[in-house]
Coordinates of C-alpha atoms in Angstrom, one line a residue:
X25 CA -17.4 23.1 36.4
X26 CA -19.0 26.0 34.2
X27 CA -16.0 28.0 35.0
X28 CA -13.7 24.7 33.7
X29 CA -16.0 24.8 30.4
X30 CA -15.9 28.5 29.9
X31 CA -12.1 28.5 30.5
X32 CA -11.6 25.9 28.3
X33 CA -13.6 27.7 25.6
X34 CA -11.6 30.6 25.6
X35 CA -8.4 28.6 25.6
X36 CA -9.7 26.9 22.3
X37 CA -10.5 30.5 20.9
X38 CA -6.6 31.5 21.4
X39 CA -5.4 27.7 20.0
X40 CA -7.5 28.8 17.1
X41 CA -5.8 32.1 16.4
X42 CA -2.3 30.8 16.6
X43 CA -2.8 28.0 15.0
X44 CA -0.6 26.8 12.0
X45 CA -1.0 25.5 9.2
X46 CA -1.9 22.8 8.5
X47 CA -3.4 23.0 12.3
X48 CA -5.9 25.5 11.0
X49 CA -8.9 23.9 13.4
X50 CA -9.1 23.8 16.8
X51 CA -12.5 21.8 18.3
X52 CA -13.8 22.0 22.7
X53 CA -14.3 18.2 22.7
X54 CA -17.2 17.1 25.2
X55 CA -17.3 20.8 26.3
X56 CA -14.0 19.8 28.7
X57 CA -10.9 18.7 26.5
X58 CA -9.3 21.4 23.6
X59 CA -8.0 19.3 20.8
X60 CA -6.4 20.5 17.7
X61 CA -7.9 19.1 14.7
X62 CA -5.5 18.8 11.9
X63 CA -5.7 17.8 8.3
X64 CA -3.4 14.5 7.7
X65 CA -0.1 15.3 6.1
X66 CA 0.3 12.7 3.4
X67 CA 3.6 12.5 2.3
X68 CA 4.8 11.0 -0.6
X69 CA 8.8 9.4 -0.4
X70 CA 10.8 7.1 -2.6
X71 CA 11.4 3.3 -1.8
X72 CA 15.0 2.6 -1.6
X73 CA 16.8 0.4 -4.2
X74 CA 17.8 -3.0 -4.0
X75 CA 14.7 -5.0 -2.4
X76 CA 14.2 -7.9 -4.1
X77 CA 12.2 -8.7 -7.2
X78 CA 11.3 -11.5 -9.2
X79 CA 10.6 -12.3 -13.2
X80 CA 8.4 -14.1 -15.2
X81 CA 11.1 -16.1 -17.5
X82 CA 14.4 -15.0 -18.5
X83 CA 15.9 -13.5 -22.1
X84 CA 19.0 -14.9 -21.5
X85 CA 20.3 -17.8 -18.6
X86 CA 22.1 -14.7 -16.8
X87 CA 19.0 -12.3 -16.2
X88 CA 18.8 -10.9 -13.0
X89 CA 15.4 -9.7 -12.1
X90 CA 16.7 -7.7 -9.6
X91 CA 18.4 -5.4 -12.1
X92 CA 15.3 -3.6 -12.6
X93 CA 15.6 -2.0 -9.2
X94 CA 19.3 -1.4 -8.4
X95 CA 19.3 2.3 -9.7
X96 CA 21.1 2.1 -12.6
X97 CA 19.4 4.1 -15.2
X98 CA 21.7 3.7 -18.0
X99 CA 19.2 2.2 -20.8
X100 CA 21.1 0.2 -22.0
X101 CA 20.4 -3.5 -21.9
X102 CA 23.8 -5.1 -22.9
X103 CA 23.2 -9.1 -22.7
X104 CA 20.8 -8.2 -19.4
X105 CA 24.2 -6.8 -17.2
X106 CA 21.6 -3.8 -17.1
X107 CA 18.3 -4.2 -17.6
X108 CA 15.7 -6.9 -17.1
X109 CA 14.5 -8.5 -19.8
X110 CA 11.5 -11.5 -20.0
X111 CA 11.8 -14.9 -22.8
X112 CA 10.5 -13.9 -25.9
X113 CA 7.8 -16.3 -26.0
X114 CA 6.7 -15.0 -22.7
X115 CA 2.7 -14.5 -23.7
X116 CA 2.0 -12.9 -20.1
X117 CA 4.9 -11.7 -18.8
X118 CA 5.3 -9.8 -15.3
X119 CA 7.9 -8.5 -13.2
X120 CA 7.3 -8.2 -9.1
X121 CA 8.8 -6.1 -6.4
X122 CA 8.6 -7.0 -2.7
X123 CA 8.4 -3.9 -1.1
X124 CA 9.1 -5.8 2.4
X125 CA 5.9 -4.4 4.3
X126 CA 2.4 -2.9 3.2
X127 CA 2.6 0.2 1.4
X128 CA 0.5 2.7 0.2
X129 CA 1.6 3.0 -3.7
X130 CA 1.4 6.6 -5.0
X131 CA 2.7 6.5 -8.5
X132 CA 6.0 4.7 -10.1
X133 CA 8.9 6.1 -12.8
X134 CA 9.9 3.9 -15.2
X135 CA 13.7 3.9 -17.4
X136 CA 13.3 2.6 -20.9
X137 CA 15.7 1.3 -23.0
X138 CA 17.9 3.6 -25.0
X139 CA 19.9 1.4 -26.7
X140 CA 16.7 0.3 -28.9
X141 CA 13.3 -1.2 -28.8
X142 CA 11.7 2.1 -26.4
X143 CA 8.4 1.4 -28.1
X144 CA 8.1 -2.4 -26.3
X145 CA 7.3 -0.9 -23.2
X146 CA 3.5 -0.9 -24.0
X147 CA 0.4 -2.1 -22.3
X148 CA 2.0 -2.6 -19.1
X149 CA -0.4 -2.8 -16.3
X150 CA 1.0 -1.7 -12.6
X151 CA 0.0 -2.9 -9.4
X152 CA 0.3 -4.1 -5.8
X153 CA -1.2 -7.0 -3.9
X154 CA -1.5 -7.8 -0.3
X155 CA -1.9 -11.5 -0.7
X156 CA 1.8 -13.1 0.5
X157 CA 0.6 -16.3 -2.2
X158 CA 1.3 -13.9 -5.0
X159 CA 5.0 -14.1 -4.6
X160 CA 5.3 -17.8 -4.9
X161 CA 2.7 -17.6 -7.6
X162 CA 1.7 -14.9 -9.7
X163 CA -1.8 -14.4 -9.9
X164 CA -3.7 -11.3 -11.6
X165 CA -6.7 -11.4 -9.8
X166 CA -5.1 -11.0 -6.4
X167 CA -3.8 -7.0 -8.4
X168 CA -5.2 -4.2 -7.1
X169 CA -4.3 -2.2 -10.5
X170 CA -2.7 1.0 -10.2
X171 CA -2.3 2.4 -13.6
X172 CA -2.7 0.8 -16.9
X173 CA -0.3 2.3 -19.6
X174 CA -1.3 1.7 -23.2
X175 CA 0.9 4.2 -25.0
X176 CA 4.1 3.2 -27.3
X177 CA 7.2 6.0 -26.1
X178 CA 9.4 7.4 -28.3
X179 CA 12.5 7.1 -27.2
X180 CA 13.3 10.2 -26.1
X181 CA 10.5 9.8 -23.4
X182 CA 12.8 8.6 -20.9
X183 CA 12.0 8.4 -18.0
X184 CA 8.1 8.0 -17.8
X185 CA 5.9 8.6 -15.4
X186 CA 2.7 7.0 -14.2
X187 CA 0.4 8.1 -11.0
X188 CA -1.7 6.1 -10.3
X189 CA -5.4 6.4 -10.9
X190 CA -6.6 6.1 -7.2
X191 CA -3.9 5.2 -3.8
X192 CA -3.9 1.1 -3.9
X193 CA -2.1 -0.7 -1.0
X194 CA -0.3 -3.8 -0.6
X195 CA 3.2 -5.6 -0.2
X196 CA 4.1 -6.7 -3.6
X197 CA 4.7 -4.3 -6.8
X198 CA 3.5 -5.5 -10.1
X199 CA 4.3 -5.0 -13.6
X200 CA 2.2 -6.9 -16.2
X201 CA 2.1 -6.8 -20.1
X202 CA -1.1 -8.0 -21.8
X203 CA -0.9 -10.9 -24.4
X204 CA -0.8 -8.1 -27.3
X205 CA 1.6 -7.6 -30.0
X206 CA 4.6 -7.1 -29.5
X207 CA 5.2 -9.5 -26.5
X208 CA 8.5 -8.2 -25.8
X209 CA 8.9 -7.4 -22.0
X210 CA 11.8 -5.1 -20.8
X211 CA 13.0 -1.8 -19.0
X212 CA 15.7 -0.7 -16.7
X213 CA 14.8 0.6 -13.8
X214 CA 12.4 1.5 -11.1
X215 CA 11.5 4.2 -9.4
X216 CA 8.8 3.6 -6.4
X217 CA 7.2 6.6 -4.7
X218 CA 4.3 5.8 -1.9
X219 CA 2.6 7.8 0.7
X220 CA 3.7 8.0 4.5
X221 CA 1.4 10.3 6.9
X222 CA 2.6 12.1 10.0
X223 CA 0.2 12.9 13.0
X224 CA -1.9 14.5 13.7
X225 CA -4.8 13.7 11.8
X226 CA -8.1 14.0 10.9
X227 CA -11.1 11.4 10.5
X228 CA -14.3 11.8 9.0
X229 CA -16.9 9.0 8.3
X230 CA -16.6 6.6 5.6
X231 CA -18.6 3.6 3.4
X232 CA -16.3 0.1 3.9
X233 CA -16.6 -1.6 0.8
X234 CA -16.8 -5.2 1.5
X235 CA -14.9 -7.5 -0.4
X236 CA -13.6 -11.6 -0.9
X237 CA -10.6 -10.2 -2.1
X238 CA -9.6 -7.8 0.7
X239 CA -6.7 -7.9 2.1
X240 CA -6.8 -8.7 6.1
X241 CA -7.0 -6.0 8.8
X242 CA -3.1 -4.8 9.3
X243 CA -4.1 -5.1 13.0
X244 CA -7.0 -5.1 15.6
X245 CA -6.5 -3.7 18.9
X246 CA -9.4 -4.7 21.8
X247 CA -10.8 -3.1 24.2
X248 CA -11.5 0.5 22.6
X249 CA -13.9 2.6 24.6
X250 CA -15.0 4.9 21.7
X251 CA -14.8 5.5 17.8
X252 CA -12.9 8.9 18.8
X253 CA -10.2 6.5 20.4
X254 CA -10.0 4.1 17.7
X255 CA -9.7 7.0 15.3
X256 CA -6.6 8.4 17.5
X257 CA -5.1 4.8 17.5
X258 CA -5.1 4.4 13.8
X259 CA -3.8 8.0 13.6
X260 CA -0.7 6.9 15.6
X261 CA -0.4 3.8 13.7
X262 CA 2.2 4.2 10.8
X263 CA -0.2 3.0 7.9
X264 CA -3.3 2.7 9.1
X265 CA -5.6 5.2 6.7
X266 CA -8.9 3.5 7.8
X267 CA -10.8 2.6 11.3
X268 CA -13.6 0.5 12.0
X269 CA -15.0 0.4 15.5
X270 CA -17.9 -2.1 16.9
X271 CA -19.3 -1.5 20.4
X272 CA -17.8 -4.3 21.7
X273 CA -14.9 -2.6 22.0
X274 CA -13.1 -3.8 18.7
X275 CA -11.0 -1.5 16.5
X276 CA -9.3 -2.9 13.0
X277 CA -7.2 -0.7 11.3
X278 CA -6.5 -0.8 7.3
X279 CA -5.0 1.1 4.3
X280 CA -7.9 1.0 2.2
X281 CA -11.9 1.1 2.5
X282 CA -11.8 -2.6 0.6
X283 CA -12.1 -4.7 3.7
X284 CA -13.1 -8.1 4.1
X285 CA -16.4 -9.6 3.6
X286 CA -16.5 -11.7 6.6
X287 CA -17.0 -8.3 8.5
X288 CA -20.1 -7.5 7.2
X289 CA -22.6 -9.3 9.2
X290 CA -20.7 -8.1 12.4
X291 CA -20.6 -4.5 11.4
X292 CA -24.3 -4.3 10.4
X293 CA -24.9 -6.0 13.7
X294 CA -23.1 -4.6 16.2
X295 CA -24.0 -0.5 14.0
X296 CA -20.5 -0.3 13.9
X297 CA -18.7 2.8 12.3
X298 CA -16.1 3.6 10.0
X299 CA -14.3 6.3 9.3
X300 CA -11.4 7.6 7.1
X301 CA -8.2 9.8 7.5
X302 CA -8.5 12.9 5.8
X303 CA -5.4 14.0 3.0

């Protein structure tokens, strides 16, 4: 056996030295297994065009809410053929993108008008909920907010960009103008860029932050011997950017460290751990 270990040692020495980027750690786990240990690669990719979206109240009987993702960037709003546009006497109006699964939202680009009013895109708040209840009605406190733009463009800043302040996850993509003057709600397109990750990855511990409002686990898988195996599993898992692991043998995976309340008792109970993937 001490020859195994001492083999094993020097095979982790020689991983170590050939190891690329971003690969640059190599770790002799329990003295028997060599595992590379390798920062998460945290991608960042565009949402394609045409999923379906929904508005507040209409300009016109013909608006299409749908236009505001269907990557025409023309700017020009032409009787809302174009552009998406909300009722004038709209005091709160939002416009909502189903994203068709969870996603990790990393920042969004924005096409204003050209052919006049640029300066009506102001205080526009952006965000993404989890909660499916939002789609069939809107409701701000269900946000997790993203970015809040408070600025008035010229009109040559076209397109404009907005990253947002910390990674937020959920299914539905919000934009929301406050009841401020003006109350005029329009652009023209969309552009939606989120984070995918790629294995392998890395883990290190983390705080949960228990919340009401936190969205459910994206899955929980049973029967997990150790927080090193519930770690893997989430690695594998295509979104999962959080782990927490009880000693019963219960691993829940999630995209943020907001998770649900109920969990709390449980986790102080059972000492249970969390931990965190590593960008």
């Amino acid at each position: 056996q001490e020859d195994l270990i001492a083999f094993a040692a020097i095979d982790c020495q020689i991983r170590r030295l050939m190891a690329a980027p971003p690969c640059m750690e190599v770790t002799l786990l329990f003295a028997v297994l060599c595992v590379a240990v390798c920062s998460a690669d945290l991608q960042v990719q565009q949402l394609p065009k045409n999923m379906q979206a929904k508005l507040s109240t209409k300009w016109t009987p013909s608006e299409n809410a749908n236009l505001g993702n269907n990557g025409n960037t023309s700017g020009t709003y032409y009787s809302g053929s174009q552009c998406v546009h909300a009722a004038g006497d709209d005091t709160l109006p939002w416009w909502m993108l189903d994203m068709q699964t969870v996603r990790l939202l990393s920042s969004v680009r924005i096409w204003n008008r050209l052919d006049c009013c640029s300066g009506k895109f102001s205080n526009v708040t952006f965000g993404v909920s989890a909660f499916e209840s939002v789609w069939s009605s809107f409701n701000s406190s269900l946000i997790d907010e993203c970015y809040r733009y408070t600025g008035v463009p010229a009109h040559t800043e076209n397109p404009l960009s907005f990253t947002c302040s910390r990674p937020v996850a959920g299914r539905y993509l919000t934009l929301e103008r406050t009841p401020a003057s003006p109350v005029y709600f329009h652009f023209c397109e969309i552009d939606v860029y989120v984070f995918t990750k790629s294995a392998p990855h890395r883990f290190l511990d983390a705080q949960p932050i228990f919340s009401t409002a936190a969205a459910a686990p994206l899955m929980e898988v049973l029967s997990i011997r150790s927080l090193i195996e519930c770690s893997l599993r989430c690695g594998d898992h295509p979104t999962c950017l959080y782990a927490m692991h009880f000693r019963t043998g219960s691993c829940r995976f999630f995209l943020s460290p907001t998770v649900p309340l109920s969990l709390r008792d449980g986790f102080i109970a059972e000492s249970g751990s969390f931990v965190g993937l590593v960008g």
